[in-house]
PDB file of C-alpha atoms and ligand atoms in Angstrom:
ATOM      1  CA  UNK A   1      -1.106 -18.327  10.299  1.00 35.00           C
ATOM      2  CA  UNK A   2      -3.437 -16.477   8.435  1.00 38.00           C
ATOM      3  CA  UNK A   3      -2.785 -16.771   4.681  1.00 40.00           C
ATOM      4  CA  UNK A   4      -2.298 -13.594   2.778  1.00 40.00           C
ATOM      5  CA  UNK A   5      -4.104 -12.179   0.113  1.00 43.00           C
ATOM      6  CA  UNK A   6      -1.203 -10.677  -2.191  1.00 44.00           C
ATOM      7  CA  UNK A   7       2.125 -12.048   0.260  1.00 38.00           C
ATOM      8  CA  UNK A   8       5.260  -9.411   0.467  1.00 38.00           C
ATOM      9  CA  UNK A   9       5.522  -8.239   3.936  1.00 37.00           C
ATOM     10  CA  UNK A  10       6.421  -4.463   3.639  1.00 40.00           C
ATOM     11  CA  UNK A  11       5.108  -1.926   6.597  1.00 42.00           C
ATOM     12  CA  UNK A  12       7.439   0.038   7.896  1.00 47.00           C
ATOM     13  CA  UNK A  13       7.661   1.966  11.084  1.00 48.00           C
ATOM     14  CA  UNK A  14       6.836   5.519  10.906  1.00 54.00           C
ATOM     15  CA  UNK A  15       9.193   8.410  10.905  1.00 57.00           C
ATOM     16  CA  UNK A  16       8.327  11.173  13.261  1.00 62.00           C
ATOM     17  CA  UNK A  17       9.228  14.799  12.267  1.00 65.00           C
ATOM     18  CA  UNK A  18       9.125  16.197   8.249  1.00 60.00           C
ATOM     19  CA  UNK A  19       8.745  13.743   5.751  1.00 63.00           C
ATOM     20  CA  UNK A  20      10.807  14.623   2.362  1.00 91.00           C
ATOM     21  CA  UNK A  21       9.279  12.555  -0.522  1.00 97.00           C
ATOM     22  CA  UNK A  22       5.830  10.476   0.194  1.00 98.00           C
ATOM     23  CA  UNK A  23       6.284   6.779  -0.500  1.00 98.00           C
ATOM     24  CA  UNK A  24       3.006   6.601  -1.368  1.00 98.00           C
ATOM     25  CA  UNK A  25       0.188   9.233  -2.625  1.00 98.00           C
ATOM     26  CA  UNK A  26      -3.435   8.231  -3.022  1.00 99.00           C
ATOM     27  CA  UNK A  27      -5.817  10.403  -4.735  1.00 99.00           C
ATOM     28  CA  UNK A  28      -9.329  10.452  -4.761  1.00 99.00           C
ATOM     29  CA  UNK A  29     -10.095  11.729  -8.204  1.00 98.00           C
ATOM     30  CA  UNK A  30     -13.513  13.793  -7.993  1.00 99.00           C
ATOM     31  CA  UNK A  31     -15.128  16.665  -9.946  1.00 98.00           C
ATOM     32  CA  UNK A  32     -15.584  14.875 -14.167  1.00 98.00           C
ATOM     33  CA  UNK A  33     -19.318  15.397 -13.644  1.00 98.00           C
ATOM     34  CA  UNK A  34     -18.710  19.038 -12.688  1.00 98.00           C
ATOM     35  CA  UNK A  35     -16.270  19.874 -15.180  1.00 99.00           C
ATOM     36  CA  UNK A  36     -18.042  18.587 -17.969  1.00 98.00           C
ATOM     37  CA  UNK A  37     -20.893  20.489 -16.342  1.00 98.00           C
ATOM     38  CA  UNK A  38     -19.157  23.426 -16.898  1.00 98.00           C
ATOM     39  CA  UNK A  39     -18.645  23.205 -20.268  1.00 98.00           C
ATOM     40  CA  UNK A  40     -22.224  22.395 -21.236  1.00 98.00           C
ATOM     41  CA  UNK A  41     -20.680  18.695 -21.750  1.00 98.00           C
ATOM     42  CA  UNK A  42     -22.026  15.167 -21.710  1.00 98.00           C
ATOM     43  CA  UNK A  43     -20.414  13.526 -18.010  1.00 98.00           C
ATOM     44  CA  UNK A  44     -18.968  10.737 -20.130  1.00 98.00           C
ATOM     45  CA  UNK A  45     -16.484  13.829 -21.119  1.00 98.00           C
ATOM     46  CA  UNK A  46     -15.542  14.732 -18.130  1.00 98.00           C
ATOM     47  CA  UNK A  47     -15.079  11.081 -17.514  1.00 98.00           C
ATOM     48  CA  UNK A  48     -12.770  10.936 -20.991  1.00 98.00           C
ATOM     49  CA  UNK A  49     -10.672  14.214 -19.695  1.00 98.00           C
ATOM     50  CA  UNK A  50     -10.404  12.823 -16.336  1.00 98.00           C
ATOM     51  CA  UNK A  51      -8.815   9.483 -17.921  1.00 97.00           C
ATOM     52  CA  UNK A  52      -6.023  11.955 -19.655  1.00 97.00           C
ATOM     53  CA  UNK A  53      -5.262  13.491 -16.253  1.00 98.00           C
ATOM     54  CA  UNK A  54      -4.210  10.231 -15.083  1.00 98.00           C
ATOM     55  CA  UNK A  55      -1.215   9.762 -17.652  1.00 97.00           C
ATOM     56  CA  UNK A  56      -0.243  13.194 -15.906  1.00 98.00           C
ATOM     57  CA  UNK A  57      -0.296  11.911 -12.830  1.00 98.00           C
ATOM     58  CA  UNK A  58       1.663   8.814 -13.257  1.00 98.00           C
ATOM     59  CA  UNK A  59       4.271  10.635 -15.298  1.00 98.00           C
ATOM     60  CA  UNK A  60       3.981  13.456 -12.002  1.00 98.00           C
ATOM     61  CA  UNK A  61       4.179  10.341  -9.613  1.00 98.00           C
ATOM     62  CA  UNK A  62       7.545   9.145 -11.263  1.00 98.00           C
ATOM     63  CA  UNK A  63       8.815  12.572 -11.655  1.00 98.00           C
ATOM     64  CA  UNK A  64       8.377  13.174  -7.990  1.00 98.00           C
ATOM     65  CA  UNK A  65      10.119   9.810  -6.616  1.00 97.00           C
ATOM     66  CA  UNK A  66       6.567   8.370  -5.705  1.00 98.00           C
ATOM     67  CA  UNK A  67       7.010   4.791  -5.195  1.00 98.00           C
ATOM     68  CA  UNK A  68       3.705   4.147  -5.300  1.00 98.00           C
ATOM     69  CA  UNK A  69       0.579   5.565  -6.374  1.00 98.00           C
ATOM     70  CA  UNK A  70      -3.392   4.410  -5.267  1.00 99.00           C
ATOM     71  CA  UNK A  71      -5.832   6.071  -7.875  1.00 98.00           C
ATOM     72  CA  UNK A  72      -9.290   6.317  -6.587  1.00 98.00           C
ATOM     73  CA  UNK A  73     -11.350   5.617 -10.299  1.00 98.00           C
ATOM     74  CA  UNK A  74     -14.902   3.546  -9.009  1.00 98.00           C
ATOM     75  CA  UNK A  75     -16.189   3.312  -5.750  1.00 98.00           C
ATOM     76  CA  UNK A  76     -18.501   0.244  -4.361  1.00 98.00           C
ATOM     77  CA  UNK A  77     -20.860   3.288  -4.047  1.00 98.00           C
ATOM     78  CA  UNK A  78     -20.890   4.364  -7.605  1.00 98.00           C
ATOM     79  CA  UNK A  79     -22.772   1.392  -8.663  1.00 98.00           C
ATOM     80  CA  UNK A  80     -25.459   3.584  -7.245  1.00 98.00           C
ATOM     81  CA  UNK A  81     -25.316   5.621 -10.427  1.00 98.00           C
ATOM     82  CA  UNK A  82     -27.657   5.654 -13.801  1.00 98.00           C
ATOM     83  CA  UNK A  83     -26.821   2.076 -15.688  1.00 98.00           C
ATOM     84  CA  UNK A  84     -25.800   4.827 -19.058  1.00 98.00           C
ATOM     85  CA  UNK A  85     -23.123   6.225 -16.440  1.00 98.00           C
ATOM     86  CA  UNK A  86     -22.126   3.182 -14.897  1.00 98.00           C
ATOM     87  CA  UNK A  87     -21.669   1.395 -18.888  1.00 98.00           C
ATOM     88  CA  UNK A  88     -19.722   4.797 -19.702  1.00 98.00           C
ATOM     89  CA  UNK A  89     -17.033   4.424 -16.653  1.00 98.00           C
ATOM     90  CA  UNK A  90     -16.605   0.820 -17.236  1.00 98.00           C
ATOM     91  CA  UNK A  91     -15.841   1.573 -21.449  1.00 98.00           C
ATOM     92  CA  UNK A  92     -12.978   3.789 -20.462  1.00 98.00           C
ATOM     93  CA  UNK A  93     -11.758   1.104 -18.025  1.00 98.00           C
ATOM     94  CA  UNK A  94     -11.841  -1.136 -21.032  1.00 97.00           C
ATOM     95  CA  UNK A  95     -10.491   1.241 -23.164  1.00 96.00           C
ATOM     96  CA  UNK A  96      -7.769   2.290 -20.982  1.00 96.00           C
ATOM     97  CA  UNK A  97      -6.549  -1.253 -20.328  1.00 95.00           C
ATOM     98  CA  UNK A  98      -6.838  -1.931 -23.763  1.00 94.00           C
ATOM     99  CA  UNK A  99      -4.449   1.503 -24.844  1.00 95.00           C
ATOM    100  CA  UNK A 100      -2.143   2.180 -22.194  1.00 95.00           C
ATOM    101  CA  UNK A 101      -0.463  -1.115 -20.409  1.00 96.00           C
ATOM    102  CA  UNK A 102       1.492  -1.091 -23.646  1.00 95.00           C
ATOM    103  CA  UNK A 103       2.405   2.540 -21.969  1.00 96.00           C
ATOM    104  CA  UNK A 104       2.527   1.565 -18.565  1.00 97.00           C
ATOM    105  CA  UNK A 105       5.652  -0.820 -19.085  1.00 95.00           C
ATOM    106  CA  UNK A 106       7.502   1.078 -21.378  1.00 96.00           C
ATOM    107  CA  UNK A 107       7.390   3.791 -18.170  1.00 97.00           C
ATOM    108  CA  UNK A 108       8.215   0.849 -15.515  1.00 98.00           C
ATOM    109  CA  UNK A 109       4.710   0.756 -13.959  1.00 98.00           C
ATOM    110  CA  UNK A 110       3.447  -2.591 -12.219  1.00 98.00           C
ATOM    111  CA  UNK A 111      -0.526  -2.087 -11.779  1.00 98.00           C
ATOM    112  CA  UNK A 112      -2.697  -4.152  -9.359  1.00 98.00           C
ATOM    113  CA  UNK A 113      -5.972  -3.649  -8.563  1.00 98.00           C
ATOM    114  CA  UNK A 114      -8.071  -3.431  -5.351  1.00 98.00           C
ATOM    115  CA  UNK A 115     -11.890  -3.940  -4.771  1.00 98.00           C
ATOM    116  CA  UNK A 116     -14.614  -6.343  -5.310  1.00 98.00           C
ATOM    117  CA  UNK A 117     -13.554  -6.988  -9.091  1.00 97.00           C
ATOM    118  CA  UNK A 118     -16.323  -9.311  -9.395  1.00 98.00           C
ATOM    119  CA  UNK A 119     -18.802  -7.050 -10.105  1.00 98.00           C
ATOM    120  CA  UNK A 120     -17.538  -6.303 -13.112  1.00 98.00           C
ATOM    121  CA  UNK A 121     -18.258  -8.178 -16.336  1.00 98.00           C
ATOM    122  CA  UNK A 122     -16.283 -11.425 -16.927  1.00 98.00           C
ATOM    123  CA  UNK A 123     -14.241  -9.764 -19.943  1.00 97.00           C
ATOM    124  CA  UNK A 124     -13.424  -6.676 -17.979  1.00 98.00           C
ATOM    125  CA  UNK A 125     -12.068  -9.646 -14.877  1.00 98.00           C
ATOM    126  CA  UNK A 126     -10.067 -10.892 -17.503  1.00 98.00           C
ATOM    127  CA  UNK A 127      -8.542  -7.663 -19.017  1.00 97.00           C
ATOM    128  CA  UNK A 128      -7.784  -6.425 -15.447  1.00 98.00           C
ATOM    129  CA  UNK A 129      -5.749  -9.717 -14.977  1.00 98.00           C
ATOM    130  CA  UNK A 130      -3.661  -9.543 -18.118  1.00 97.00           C
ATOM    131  CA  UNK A 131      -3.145  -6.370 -17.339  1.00 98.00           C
ATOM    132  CA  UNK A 132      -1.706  -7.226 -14.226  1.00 98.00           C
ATOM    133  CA  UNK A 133       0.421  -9.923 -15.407  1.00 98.00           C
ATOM    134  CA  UNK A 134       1.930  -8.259 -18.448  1.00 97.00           C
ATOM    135  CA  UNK A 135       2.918  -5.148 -15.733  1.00 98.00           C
ATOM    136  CA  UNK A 136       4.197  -7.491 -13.253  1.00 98.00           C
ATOM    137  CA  UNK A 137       7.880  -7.649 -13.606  1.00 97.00           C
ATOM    138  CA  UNK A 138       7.986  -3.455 -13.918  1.00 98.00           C
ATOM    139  CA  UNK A 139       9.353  -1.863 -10.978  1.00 97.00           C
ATOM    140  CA  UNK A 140       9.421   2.009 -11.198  1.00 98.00           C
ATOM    141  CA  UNK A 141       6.091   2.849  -9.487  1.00 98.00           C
ATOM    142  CA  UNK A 142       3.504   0.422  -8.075  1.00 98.00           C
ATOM    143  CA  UNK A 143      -0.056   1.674  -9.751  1.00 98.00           C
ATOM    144  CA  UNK A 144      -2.945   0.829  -7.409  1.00 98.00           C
ATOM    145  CA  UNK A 145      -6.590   1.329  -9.269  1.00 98.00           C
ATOM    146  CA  UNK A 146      -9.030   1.289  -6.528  1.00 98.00           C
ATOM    147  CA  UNK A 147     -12.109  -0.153  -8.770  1.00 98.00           C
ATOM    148  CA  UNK A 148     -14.994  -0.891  -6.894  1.00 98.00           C
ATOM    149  CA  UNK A 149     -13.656  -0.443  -3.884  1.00 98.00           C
ATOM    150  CA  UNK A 150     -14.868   0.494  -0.591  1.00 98.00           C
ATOM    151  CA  UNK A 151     -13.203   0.515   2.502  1.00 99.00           C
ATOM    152  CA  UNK A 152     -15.829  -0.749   4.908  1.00 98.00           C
ATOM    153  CA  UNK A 153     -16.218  -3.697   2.605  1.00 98.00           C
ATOM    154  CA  UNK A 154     -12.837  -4.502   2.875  1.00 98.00           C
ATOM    155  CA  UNK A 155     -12.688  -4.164   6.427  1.00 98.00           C
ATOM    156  CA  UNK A 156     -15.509  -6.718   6.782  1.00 98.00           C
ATOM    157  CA  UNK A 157     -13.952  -9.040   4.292  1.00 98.00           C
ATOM    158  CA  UNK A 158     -10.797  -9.137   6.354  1.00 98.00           C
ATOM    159  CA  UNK A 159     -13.011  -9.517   9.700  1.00 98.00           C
ATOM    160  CA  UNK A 160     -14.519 -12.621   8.077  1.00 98.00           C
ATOM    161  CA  UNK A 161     -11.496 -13.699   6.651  1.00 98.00           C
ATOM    162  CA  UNK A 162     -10.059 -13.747  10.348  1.00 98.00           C
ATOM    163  CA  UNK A 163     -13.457 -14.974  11.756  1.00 98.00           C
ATOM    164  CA  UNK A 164     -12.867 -18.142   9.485  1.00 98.00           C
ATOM    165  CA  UNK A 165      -9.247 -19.185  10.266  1.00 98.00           C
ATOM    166  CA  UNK A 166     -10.088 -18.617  14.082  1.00 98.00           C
ATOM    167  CA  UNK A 167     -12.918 -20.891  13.592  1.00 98.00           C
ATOM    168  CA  UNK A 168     -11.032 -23.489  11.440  1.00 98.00           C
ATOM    169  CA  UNK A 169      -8.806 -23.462  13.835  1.00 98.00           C
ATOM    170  CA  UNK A 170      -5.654 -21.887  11.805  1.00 98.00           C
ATOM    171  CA  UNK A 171      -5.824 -18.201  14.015  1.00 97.00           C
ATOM    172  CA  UNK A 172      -5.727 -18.039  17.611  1.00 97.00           C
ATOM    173  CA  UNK A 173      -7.817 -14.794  18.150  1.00 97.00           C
ATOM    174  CA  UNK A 174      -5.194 -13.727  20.603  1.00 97.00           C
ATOM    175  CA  UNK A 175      -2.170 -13.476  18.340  1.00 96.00           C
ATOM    176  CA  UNK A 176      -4.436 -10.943  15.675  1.00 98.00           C
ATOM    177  CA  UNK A 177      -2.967  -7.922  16.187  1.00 98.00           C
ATOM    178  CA  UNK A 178      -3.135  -4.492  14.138  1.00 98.00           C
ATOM    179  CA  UNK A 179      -0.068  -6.130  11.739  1.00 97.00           C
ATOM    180  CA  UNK A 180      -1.708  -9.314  11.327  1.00 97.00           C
ATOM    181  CA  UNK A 181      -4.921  -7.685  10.575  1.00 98.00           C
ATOM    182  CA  UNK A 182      -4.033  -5.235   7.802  1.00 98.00           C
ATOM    183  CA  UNK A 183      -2.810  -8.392   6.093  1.00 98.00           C
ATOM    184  CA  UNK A 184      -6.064  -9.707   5.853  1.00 98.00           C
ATOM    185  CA  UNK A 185      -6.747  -6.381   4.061  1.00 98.00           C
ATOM    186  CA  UNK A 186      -6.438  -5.869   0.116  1.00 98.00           C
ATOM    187  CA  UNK A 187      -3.124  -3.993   0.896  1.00 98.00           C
ATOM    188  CA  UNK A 188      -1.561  -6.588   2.060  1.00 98.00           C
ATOM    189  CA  UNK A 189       2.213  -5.760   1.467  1.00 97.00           C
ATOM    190  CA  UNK A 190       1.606  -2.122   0.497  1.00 98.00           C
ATOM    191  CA  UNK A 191       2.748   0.602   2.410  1.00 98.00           C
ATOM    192  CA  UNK A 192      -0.007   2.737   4.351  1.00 98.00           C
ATOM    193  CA  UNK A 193      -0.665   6.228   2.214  1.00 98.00           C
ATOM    194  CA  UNK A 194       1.683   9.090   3.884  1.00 98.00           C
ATOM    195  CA  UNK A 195      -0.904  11.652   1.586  1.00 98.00           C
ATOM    196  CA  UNK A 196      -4.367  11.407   0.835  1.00 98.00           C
ATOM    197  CA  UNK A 197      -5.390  14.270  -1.858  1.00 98.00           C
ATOM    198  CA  UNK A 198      -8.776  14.922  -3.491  1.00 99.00           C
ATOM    199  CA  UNK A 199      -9.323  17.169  -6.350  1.00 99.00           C
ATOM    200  CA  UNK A 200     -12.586  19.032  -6.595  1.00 98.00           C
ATOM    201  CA  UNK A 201     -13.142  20.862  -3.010  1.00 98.00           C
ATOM    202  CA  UNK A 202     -15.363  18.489  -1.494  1.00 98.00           C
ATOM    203  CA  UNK A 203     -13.902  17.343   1.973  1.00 98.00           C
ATOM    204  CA  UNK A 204     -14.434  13.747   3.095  1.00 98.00           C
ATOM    205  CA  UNK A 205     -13.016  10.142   2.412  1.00 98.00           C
ATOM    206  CA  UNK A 206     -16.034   8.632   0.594  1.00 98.00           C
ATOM    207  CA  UNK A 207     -15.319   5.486   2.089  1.00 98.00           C
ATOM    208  CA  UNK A 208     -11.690   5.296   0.907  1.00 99.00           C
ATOM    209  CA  UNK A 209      -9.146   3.211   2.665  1.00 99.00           C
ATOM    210  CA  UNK A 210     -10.505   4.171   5.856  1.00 98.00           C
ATOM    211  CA  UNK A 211      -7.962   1.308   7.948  1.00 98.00           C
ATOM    212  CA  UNK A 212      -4.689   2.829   5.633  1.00 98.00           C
ATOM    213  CA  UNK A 213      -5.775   6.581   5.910  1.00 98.00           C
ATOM    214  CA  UNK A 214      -4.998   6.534  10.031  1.00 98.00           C
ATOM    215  CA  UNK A 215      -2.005   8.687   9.848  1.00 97.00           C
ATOM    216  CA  UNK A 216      -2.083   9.389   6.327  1.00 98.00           C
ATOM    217  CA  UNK A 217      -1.676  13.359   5.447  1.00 98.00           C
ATOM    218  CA  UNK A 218      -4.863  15.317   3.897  1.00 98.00           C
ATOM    219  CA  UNK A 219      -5.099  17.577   1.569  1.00 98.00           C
ATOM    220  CA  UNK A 220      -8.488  18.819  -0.513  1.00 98.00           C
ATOM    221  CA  UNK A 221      -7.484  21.099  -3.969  1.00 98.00           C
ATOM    222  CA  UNK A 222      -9.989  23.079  -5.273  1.00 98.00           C
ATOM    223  CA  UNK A 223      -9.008  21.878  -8.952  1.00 98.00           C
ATOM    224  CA  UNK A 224     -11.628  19.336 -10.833  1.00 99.00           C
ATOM    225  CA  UNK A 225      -9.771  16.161 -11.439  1.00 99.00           C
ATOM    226  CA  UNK A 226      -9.956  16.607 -15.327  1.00 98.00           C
ATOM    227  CA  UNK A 227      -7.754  20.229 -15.014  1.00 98.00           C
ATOM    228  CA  UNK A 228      -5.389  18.351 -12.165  1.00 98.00           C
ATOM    229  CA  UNK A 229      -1.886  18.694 -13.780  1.00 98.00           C
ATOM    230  CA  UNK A 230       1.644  18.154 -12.491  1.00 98.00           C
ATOM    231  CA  UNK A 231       2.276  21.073 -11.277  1.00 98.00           C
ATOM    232  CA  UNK A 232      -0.842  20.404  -8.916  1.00 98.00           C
ATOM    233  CA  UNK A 233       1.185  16.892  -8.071  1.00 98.00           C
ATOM    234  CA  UNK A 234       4.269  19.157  -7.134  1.00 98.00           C
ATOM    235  CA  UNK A 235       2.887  21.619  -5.301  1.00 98.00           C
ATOM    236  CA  UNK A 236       1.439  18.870  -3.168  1.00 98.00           C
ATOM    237  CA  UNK A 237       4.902  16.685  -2.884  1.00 98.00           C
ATOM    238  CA  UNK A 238       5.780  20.019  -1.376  1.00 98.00           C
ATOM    239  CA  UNK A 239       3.257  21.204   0.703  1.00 98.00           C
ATOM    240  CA  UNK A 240       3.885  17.656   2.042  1.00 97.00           C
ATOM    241  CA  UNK A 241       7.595  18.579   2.740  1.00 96.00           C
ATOM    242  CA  UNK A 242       6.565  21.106   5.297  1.00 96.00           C
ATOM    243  CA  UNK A 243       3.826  19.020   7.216  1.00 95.00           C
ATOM    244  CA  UNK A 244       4.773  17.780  10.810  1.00 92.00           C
ATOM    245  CA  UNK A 245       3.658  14.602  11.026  1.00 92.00           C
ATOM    246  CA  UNK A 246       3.749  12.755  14.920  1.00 92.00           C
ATOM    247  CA  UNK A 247       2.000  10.008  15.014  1.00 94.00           C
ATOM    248  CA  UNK A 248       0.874  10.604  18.348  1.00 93.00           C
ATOM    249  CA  UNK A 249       4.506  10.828  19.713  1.00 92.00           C
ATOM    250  CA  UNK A 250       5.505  14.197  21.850  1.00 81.00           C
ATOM    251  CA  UNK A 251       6.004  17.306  18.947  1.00 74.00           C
ATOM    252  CA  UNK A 252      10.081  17.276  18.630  1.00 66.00           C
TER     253      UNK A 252
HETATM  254  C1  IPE B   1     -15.203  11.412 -10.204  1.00 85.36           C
HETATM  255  O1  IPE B   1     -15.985  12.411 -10.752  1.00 85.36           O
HETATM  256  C2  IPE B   1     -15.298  10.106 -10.973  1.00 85.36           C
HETATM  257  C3  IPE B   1     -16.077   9.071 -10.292  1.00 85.36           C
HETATM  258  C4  IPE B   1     -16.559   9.143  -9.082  1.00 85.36           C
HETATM  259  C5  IPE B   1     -16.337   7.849 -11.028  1.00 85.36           C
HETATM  260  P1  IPE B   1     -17.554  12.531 -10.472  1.00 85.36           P
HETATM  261  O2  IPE B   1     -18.265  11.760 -11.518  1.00 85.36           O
HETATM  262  O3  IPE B   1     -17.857  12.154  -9.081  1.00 85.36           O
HETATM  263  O4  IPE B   1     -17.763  14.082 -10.707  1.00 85.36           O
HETATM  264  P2  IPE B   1     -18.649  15.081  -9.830  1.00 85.36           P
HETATM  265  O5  IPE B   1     -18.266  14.885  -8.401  1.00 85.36           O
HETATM  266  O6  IPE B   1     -20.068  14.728 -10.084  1.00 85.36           O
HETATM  267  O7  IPE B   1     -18.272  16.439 -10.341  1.00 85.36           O
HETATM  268  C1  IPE B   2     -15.521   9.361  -4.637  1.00 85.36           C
HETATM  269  O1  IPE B   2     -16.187  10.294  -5.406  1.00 85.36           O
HETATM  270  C2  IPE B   2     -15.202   8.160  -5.456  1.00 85.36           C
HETATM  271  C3  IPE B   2     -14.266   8.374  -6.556  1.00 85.36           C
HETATM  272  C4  IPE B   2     -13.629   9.480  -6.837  1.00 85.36           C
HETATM  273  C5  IPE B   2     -14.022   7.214  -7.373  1.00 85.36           C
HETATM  274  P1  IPE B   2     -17.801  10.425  -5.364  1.00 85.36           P
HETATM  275  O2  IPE B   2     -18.129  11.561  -6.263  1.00 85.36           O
HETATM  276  O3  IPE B   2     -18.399   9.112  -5.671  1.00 85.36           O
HETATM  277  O4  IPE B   2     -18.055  10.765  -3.831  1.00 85.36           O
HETATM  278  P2  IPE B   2     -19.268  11.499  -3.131  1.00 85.36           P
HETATM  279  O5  IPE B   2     -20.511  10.798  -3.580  1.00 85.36           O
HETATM  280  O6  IPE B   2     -19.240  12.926  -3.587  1.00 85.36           O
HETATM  281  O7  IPE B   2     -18.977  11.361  -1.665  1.00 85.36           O
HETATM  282 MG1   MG B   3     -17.970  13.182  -7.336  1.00 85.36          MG
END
């Protein structure tokens, strides 16, 4: 056997037909720069607004009877941006830790994090792993921050996880099936997304759990993430309600 990376087997077999509530929603939180654009604002504002619209969305998420939640908040990509921007994004992150886990458990919400955390700074590491482990035993929703993450780096981590054990002699290449696979992945033990949503009109996955997102649900709002509210959250756990979703299967 391969080992693991977080444990707690969980995947279950899809429903075919209308899905009531999703079990989980991942967003892809886009449009700060334009909204503070907008205003004649610094980015870093938008940035600041767009942290506020994630209490919403966790207090939406719980609301809604969202079991758990994967916000989209730094991609491997964004190192790409100006150092000033990059330093600006990974304040808040500080800043957020430091401010709301207190939050966070009084409302029942476990975080974990996915991506390459070690590109951060060491302090920022260590922050995101308190954080972690003080949220641990809370069971209400399960908070995923997707911080420098990107999916086709994930992918080849697991590929070179598996690559290992075959060659160590611990995976026979023949049992490595799709199951066995996406526990290589960092969402091990979490269910796949049943809705994708991203704020700000563009249209595409910007790399963004490209394995997970396979029968996931899409839906692009034309709403900047800083003005996303819960009422935007509803109005998607709804528009979910009425999707078909078949999984390949014949329509019913
Ligand atoms: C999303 O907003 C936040 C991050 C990607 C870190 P953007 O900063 O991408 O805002 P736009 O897309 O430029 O408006
Ligand atoms: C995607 O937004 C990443 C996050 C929201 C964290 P980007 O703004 O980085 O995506 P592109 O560059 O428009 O595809
Ligand atoms: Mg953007």
């Amino acid at each position: 056997m391969v080992a693991s990376p977080h444990g707690v087997a969980l995947a279950q077999a899809p429903e075919i037909g209308g899905a009531s509530v999703p079990a989980h929603v991942a967003i892809i939180m886009d449009g700060n720069g334009r909204w503070a654009a907008s205003r004649g604002l610094p980015r870093v504002a938008g940035h600041r607004a767009g942290a506020q619209a994630v209490r919403r969305t966790i207090e939406a998420a719980i609301r809604g009877g969202v079991g758990w939640l994967t916000l989209y908040a730094f991609s491997s990509e964004n190192w790409r941006r100006p150092v000033g921007e990059v330093l600006d994004l990974t304040g808040l992150m500080r800043h957020y830790l430091r401010h709301e886990v207190d939050e966070l458990t009084r409302e029942g919400v476990r975080l974990h994090v996915i991506g390459d955390r070690t590109r951060f700074e060491p302090d920022l590491q260590a922050e995101l792993a308190e954080a972690e482990r003080r949220t641990a035993h809370n069971t209400r929703l399960n908070l995923i921050m997707a911080l420098s993450y990107g999916a086709r780096h994930e992918i080849v981590e697991a590929a070179r996880r598996a690559a290992r054990a075959a060659r160590d002699g611990t995976l026979d290449p023949e049992t490595l099936d799709e199951a066995a696979f996406g526990q290589l992945l960092s969402t091990s033990g979490i269910p796949d997304p049943d809705l994708i949503l991203r704020t700000s009109g563009e249209q595409r996955l910007s790399n963004f759990l490209l394995w997970q997102a396979a029968y996931a649900e899409l839906m692009f709002l034309d709403v900047l993430w800083p003005d996303f509210s819960g009422e935007h959250f509803a109005g998607a756990l709804a528009e979910f309600s009425r999707r078909e979703r078949r999984y390949g299967a014949r329509p019913g």
